mmCIF file of C-alpha atoms in Angstrom:
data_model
loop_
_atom_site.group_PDB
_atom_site.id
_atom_site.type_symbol
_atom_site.label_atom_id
_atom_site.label_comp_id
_atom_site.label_asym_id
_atom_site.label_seq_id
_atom_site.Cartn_x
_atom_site.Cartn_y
_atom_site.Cartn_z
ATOM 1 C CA UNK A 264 23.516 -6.622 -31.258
ATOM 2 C CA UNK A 265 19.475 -6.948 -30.903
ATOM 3 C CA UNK A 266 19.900 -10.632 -30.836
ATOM 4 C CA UNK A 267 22.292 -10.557 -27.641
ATOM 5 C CA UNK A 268 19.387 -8.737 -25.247
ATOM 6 C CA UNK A 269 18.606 -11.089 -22.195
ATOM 7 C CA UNK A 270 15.034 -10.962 -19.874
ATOM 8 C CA UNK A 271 15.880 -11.174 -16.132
ATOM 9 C CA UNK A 272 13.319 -13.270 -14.301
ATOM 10 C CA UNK A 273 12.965 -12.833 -10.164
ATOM 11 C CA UNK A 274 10.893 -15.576 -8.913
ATOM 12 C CA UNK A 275 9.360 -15.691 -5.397
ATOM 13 C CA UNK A 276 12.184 -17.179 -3.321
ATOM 14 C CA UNK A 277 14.629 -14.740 -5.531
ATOM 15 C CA UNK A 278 12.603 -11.657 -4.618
ATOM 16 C CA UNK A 279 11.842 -12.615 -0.893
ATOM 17 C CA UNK A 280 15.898 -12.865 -0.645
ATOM 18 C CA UNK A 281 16.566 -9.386 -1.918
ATOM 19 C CA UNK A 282 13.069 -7.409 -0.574
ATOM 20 C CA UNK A 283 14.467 -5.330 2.868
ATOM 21 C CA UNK A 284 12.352 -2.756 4.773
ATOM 22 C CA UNK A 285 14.946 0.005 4.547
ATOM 23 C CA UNK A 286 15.477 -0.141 0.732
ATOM 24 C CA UNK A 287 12.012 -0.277 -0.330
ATOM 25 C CA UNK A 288 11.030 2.820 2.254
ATOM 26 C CA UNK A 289 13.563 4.663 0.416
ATOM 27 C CA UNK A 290 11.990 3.359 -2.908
ATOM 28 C CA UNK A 291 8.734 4.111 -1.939
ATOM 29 C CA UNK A 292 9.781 7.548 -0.658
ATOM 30 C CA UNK A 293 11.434 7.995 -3.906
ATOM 31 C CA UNK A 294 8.190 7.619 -5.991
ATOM 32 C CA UNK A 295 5.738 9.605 -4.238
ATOM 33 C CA UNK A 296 8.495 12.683 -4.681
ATOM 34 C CA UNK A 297 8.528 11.630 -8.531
ATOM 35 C CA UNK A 298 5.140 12.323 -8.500
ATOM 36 C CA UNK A 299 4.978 15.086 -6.678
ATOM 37 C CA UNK A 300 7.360 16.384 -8.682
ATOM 38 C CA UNK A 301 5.644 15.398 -12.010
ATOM 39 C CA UNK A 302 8.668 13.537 -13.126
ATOM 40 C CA UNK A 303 6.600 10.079 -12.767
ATOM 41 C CA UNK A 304 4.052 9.392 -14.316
ATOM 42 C CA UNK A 305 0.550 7.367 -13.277
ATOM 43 C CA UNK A 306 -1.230 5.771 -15.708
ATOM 44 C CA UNK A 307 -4.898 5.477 -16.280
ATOM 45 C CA UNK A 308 -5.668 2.552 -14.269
ATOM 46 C CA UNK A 309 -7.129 -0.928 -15.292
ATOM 47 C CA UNK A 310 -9.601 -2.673 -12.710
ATOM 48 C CA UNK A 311 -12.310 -4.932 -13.594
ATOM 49 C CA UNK A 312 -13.945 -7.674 -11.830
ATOM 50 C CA UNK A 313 -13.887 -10.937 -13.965
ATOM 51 C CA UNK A 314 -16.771 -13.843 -14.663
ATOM 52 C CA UNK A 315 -14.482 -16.114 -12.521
ATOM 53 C CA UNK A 316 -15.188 -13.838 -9.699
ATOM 54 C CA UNK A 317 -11.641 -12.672 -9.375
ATOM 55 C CA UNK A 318 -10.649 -9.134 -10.055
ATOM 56 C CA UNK A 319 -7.856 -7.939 -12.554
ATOM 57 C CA UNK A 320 -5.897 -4.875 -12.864
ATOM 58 C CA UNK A 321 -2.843 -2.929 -14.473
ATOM 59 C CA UNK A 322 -0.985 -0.108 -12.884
ATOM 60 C CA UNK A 323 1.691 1.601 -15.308
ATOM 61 C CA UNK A 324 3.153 4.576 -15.204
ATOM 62 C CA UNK A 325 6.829 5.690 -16.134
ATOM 63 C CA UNK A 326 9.684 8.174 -15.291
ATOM 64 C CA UNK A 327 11.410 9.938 -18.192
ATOM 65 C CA UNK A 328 14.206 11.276 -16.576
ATOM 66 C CA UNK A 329 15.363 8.035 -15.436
ATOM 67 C CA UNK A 330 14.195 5.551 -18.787
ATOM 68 C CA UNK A 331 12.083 4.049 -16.087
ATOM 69 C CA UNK A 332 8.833 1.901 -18.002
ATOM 70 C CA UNK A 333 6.843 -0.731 -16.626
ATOM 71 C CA UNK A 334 3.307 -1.731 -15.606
ATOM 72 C CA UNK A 335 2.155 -4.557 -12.768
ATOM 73 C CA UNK A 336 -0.788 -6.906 -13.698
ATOM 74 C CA UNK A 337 -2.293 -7.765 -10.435
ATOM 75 C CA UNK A 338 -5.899 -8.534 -8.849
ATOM 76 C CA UNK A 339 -7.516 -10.779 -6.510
ATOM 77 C CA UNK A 340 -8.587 -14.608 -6.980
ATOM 78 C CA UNK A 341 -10.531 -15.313 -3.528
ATOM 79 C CA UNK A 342 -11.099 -19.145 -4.867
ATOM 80 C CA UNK A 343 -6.795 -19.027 -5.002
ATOM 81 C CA UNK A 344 -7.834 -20.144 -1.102
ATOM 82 C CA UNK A 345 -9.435 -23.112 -1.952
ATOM 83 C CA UNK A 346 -6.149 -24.610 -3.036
ATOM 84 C CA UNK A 347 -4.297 -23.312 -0.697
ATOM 85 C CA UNK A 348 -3.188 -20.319 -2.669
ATOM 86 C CA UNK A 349 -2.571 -16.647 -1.957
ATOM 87 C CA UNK A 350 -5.814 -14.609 -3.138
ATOM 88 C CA UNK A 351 -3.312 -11.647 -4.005
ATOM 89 C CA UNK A 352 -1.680 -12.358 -7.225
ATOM 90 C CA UNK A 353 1.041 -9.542 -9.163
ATOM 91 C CA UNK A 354 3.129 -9.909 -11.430
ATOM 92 C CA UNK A 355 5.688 -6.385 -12.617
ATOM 93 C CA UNK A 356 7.239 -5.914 -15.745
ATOM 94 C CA UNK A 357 10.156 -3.688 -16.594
ATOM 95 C CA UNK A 358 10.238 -2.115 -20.246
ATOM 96 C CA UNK A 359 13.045 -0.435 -22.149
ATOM 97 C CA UNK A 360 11.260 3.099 -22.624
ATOM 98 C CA UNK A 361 13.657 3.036 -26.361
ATOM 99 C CA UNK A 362 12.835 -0.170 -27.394
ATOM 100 C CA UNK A 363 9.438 -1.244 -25.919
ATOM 101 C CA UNK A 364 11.019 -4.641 -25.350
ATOM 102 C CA UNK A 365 10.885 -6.385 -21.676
ATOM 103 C CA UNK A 366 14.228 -6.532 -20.003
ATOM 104 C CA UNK A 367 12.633 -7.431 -16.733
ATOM 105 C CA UNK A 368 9.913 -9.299 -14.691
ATOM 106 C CA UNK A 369 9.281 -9.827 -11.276
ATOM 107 C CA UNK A 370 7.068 -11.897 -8.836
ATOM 108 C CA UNK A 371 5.421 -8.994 -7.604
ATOM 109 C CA UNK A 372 3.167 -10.719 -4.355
ATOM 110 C CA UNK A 373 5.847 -9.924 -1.860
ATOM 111 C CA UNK A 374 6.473 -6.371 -3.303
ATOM 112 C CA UNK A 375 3.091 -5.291 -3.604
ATOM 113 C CA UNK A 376 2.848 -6.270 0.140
ATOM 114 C CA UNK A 377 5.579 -4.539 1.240
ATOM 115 C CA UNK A 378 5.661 -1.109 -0.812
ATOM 116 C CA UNK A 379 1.717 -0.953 0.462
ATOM 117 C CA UNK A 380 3.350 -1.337 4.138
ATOM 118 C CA UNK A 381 5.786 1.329 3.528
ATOM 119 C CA UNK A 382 3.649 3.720 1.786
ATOM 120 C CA UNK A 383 1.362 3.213 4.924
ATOM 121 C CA UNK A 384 4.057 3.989 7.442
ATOM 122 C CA UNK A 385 4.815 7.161 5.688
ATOM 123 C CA UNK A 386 1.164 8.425 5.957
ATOM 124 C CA UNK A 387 1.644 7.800 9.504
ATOM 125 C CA UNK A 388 4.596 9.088 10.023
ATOM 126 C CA UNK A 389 3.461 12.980 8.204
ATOM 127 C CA UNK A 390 -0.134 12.753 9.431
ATOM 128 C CA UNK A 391 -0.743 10.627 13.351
ATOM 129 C CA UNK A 392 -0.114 12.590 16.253
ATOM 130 C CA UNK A 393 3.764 12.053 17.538
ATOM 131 C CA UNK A 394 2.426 10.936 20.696
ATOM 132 C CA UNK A 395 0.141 8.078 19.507
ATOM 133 C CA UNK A 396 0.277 4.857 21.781
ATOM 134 C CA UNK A 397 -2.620 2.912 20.462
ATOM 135 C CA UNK A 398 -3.870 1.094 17.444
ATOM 136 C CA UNK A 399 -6.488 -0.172 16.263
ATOM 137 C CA UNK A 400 -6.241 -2.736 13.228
ATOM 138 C CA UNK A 401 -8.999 -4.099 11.555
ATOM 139 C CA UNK A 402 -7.892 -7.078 9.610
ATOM 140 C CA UNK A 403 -5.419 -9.794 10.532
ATOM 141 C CA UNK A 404 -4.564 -10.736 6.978
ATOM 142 C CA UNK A 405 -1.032 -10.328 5.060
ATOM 143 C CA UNK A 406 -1.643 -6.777 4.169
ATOM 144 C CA UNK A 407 -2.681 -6.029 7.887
ATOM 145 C CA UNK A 408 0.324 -7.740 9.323
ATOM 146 C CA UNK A 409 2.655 -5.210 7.301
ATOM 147 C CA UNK A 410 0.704 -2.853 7.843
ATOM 148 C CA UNK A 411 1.206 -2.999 11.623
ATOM 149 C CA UNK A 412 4.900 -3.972 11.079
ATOM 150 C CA UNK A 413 5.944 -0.977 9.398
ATOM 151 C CA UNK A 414 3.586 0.867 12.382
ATOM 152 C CA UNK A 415 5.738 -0.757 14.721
ATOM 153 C CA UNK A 416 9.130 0.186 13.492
ATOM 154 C CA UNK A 417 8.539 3.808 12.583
ATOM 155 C CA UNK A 418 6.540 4.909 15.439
ATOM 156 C CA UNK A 419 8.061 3.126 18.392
ATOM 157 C CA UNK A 420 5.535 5.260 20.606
ATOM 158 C CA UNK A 421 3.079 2.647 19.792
ATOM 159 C CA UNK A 422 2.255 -0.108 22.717
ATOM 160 C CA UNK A 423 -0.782 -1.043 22.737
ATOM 161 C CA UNK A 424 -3.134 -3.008 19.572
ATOM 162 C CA UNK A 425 -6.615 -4.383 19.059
ATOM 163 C CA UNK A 426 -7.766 -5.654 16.073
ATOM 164 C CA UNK A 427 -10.940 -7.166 14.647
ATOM 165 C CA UNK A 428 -11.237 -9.686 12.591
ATOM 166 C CA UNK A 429 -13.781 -11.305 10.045
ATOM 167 C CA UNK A 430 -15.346 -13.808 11.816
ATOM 168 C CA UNK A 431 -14.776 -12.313 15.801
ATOM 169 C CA UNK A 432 -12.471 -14.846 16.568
ATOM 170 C CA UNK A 433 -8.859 -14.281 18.380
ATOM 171 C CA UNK A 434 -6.182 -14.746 15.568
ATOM 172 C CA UNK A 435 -3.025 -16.618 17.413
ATOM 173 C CA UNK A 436 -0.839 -16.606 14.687
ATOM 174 C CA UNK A 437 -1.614 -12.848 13.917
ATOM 175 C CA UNK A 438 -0.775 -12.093 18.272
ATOM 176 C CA UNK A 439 1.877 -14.012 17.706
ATOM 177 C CA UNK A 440 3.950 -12.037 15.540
ATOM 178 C CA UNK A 441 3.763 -9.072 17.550
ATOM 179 C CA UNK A 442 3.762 -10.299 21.021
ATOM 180 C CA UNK A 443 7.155 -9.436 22.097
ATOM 181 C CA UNK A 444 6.666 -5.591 20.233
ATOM 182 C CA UNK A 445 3.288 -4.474 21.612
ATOM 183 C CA UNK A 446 0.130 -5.403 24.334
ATOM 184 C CA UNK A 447 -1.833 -7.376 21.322
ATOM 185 C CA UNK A 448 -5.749 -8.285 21.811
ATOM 186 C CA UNK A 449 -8.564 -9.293 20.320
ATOM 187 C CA UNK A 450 -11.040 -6.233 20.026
ATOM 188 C CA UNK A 451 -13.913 -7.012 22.163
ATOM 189 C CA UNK A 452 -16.431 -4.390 20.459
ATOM 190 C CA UNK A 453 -15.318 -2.414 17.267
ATOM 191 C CA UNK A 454 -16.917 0.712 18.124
ATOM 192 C CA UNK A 455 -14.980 0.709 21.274
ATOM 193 C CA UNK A 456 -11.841 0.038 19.651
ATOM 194 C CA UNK A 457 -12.165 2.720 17.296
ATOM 195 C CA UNK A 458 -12.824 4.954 20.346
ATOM 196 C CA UNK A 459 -9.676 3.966 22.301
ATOM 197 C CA UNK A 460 -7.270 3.911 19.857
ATOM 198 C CA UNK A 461 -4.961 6.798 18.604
ATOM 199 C CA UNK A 462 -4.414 5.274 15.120
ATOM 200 C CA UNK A 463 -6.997 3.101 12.664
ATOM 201 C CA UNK A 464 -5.368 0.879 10.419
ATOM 202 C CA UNK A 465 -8.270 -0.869 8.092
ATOM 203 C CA UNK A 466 -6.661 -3.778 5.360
ATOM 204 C CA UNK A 467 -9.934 -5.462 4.697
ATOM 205 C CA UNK A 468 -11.432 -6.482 1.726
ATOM 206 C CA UNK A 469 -13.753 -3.241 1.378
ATOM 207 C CA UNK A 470 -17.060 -4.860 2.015
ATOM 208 C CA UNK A 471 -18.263 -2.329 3.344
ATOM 209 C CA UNK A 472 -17.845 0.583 6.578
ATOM 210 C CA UNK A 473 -16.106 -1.628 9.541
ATOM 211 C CA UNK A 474 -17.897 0.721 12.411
ATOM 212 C CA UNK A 475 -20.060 3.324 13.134
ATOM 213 C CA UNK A 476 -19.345 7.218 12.731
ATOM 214 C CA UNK A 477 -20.069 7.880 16.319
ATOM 215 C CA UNK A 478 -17.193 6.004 17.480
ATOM 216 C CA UNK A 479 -13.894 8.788 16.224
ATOM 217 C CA UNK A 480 -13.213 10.570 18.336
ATOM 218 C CA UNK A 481 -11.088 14.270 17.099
ATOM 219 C CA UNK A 482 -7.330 13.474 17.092
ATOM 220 C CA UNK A 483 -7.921 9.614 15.424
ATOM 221 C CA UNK A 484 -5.871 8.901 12.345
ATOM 222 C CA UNK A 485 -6.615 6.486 9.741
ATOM 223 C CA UNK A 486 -4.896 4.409 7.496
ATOM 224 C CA UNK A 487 -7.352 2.398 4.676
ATOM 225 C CA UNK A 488 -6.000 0.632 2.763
ATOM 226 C CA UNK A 489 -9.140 -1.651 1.441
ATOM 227 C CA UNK A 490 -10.649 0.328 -1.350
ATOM 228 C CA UNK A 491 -9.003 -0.275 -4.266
ATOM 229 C CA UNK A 492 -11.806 -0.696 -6.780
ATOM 230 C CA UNK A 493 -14.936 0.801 -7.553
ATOM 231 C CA UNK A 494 -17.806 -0.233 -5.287
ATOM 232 C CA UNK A 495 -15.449 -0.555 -2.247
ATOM 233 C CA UNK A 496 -15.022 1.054 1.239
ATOM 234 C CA UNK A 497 -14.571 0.710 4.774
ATOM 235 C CA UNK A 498 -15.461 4.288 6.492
ATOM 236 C CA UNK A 499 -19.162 4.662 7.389
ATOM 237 C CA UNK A 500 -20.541 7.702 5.523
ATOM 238 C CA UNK A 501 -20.102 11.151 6.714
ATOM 239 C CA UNK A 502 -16.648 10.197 7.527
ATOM 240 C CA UNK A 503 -14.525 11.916 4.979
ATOM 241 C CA UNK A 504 -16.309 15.098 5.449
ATOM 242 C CA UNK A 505 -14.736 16.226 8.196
ATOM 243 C CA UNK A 506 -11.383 14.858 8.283
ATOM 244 C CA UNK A 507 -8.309 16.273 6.313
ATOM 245 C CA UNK A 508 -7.779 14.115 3.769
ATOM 246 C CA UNK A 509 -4.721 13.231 2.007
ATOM 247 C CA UNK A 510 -4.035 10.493 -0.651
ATOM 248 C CA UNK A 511 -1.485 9.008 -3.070
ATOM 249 C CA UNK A 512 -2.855 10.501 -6.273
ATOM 250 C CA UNK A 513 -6.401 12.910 -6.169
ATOM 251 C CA UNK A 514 -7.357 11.200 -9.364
ATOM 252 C CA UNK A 515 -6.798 7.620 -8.621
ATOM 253 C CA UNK A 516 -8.367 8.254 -5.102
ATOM 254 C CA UNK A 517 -11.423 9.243 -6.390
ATOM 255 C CA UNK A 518 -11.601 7.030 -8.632
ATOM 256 C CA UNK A 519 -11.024 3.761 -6.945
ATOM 257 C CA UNK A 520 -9.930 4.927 -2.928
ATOM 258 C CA UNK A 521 -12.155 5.352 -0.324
ATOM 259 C CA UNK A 522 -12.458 9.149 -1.845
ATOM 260 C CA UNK A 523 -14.941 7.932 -4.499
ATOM 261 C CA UNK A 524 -17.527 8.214 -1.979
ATOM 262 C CA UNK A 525 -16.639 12.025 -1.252
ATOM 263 C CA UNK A 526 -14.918 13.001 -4.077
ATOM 264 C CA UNK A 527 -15.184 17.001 -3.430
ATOM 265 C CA UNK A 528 -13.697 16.447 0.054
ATOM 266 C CA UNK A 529 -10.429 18.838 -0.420
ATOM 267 C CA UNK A 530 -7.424 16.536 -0.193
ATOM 268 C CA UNK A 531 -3.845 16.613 -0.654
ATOM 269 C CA UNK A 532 -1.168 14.239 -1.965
ATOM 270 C CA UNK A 533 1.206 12.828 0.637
ATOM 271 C CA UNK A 534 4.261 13.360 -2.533
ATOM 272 C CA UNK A 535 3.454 17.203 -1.624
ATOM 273 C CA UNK A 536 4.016 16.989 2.279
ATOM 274 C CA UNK A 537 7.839 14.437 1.484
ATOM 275 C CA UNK A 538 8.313 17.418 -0.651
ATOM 276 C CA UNK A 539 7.310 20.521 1.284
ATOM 277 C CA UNK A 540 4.939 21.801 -1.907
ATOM 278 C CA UNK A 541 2.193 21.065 0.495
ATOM 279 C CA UNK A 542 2.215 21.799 4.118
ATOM 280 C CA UNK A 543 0.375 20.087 6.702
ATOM 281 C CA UNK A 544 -0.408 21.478 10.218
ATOM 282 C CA UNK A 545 -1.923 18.946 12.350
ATOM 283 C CA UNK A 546 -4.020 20.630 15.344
ATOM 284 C CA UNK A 547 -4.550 17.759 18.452
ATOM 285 C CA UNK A 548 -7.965 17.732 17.461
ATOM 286 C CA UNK A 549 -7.842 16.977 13.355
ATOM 287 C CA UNK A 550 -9.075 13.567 11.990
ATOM 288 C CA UNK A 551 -7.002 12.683 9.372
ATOM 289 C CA UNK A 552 -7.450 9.962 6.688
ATOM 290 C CA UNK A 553 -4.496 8.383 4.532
ATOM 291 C CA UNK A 554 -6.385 6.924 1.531
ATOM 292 C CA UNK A 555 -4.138 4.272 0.171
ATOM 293 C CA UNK A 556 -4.969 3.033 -3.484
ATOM 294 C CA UNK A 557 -1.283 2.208 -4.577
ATOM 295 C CA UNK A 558 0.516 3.868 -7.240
ATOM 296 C CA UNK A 559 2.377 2.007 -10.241
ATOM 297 C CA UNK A 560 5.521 4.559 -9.597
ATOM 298 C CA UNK A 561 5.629 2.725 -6.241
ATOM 299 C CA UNK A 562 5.642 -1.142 -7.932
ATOM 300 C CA UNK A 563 8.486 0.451 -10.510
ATOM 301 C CA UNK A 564 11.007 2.115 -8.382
ATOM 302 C CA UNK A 565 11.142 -1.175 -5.920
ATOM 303 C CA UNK A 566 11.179 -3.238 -9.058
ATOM 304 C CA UNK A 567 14.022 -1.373 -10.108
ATOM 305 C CA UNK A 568 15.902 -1.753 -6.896
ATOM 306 C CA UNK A 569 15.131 -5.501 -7.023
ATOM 307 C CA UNK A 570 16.626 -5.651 -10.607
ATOM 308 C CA UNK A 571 19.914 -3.610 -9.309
ATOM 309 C CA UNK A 572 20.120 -5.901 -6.250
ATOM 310 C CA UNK A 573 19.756 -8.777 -8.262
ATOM 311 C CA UNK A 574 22.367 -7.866 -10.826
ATOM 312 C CA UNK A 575 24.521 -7.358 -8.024
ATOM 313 C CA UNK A 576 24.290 -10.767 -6.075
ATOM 314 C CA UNK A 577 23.834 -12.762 -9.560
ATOM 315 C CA UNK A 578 20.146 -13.614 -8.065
ATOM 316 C CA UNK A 579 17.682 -14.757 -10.657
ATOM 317 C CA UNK A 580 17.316 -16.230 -14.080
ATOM 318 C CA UNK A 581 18.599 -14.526 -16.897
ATOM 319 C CA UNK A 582 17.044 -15.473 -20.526
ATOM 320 C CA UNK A 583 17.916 -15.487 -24.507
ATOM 321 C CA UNK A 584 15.480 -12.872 -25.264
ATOM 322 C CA UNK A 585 16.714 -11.881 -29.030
ATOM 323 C CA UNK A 586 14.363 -9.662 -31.321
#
């Protein structure tokens, strides 16, 4: 009967409970072979920068095989701060592909976090040299902090990190959290930084290039993650055009990614290298760049493991939702 469908609601707390590193590497794993395959679909994204200064955005996409719908709403209020609010605000919505009716919707703050930390540890993992050691990470932010965590746990080659932040100033709570993993320090110069390190790792808002082309040196890999809407970036121009390039989704990239400011660059889609359509030979001396702009197939197949796990451990809020 139509009138005995339910909506499953995951708060916060509900989603923080369930969300574990391992499951939503497999998830995110998962989607970028659904789209290398072509089985998922992306959706034409929505990203537009609002009067209140914020900036709002829809990723959708679906998998037919698997009666897999949904779309996230998410952007970024930077006056969210001023209350003592997170900036980053998402909310995910599952969708009966049959019946177009909403059967589930998520809290999605801590899972884009987290699918954006595992989607950058499997960049590393395909493109930074095996023997990497150092790290530089520009950013000490939420997105930074995952960033380096999922570093950290898949490459445990890694010892040594600077990072810079906004304002120059040493970040204790940010050293904190990875004292007892890694040598942690404040980056005295950023060019220098860049230089010494084996690995990049830029979560900043995209304001603009964080340090000067001089500075990479061949065999330097780099995962951006700040440009995620038109008008952003965080490589200094010139970059791109001699790296190898590879990104989530070509179109999306160069729409949105840090490939909008080379978008003829030849590039590949990391889905292709999980799935050995595209093969990737890194010489010692190759720059490579992991542009990061986030794909909707990622925000579905976690959503759907949340949904499973939640079913599961009878975690949530189920709701009347007759038609």
């Amino acid at each position: 009967m139509r009138n005995n469908e339910r909506l499953v609601l995951l708060d916060k707390d509900a989603v923080e409970s369930l969300l574990k590193a391992d499951d939503v590497l497999e998830a995110v794993r998962e989607a970028f072979v659904l789209h290398s395959q072509r089985e998922g679909r992306v959706f034409q994204v929505v990203r537009e920068r609002l009067s209140t200064g914020g900036v709002f955005g829809i990723k959708s996409g679906d998998v037919q095989t698997q009666s897999l719908l949904g779309f996230k709403a998410a952007g970024f209020w930077p006056t969210n701060r001023q209350s003592g609010g997170e900036p980053h605000q998402a909310t995910i919505m599952l969708i009966n592909p049959a019946t177009g009716r909403p059967i589930c919707v998520i809290d999605g703050n801590a899972v884009t976090t987290m699918r954006t930390g595992a989607a950058g540890g499997l960049g590393l993992m395909q493109l930074a040299r095996p023997d990497s050691t150092r790290v530089c990470v520009f950013g000490s932010g939420v997105q930074a902090r995952v960033q380096l965590t999922f570093a950290l746990r898949l490459m445990p080659s890694l010892k040594r990190v600077q990072y810079v932040t906004v304002n120059g100033e040493k970040d204790e709570a940010f050293e904190s959290q990875f004292r007892s993993y890694c040598d942690i320090r404040l980056a005295e110069d950023r060019n220098g930084a860049v230089t010494d390190s084996d690995i990049v790792i830029t979560a900043t808002p995209g304001a603009g290039a964080l340090f000067d082309l001089d500075a990479v040196r061949p065999g330097t890999h780099f995962n951006c993650v700040g440009a995620d809407t038109k008008g952003k970036r965080e490589l200094p121009d010139g970059l791109l055009e001699r790296v190898r390039l590879v990104v989530d989704d070509r179109i999306q990239a160069s729409e949105i990614g840090e490939t909008q400011w080379a978008p003829k660059t030849e590039m590949i889609e990391l889905g292709d290298l999980l799935t050995g359509n595209a093969h990737f030979d890194r010489q010692p001396g190759d720059i490579t760049v992991f542009d990061m702009t986030g794909l909707a197939l990622q925000d579905l197949t976690v959503a759907r493991m949340l949904r499973d796990r939640a079913t599961e451990a009878n975690v949530g809020t189920s709701i009347a939702w007759p038609w």
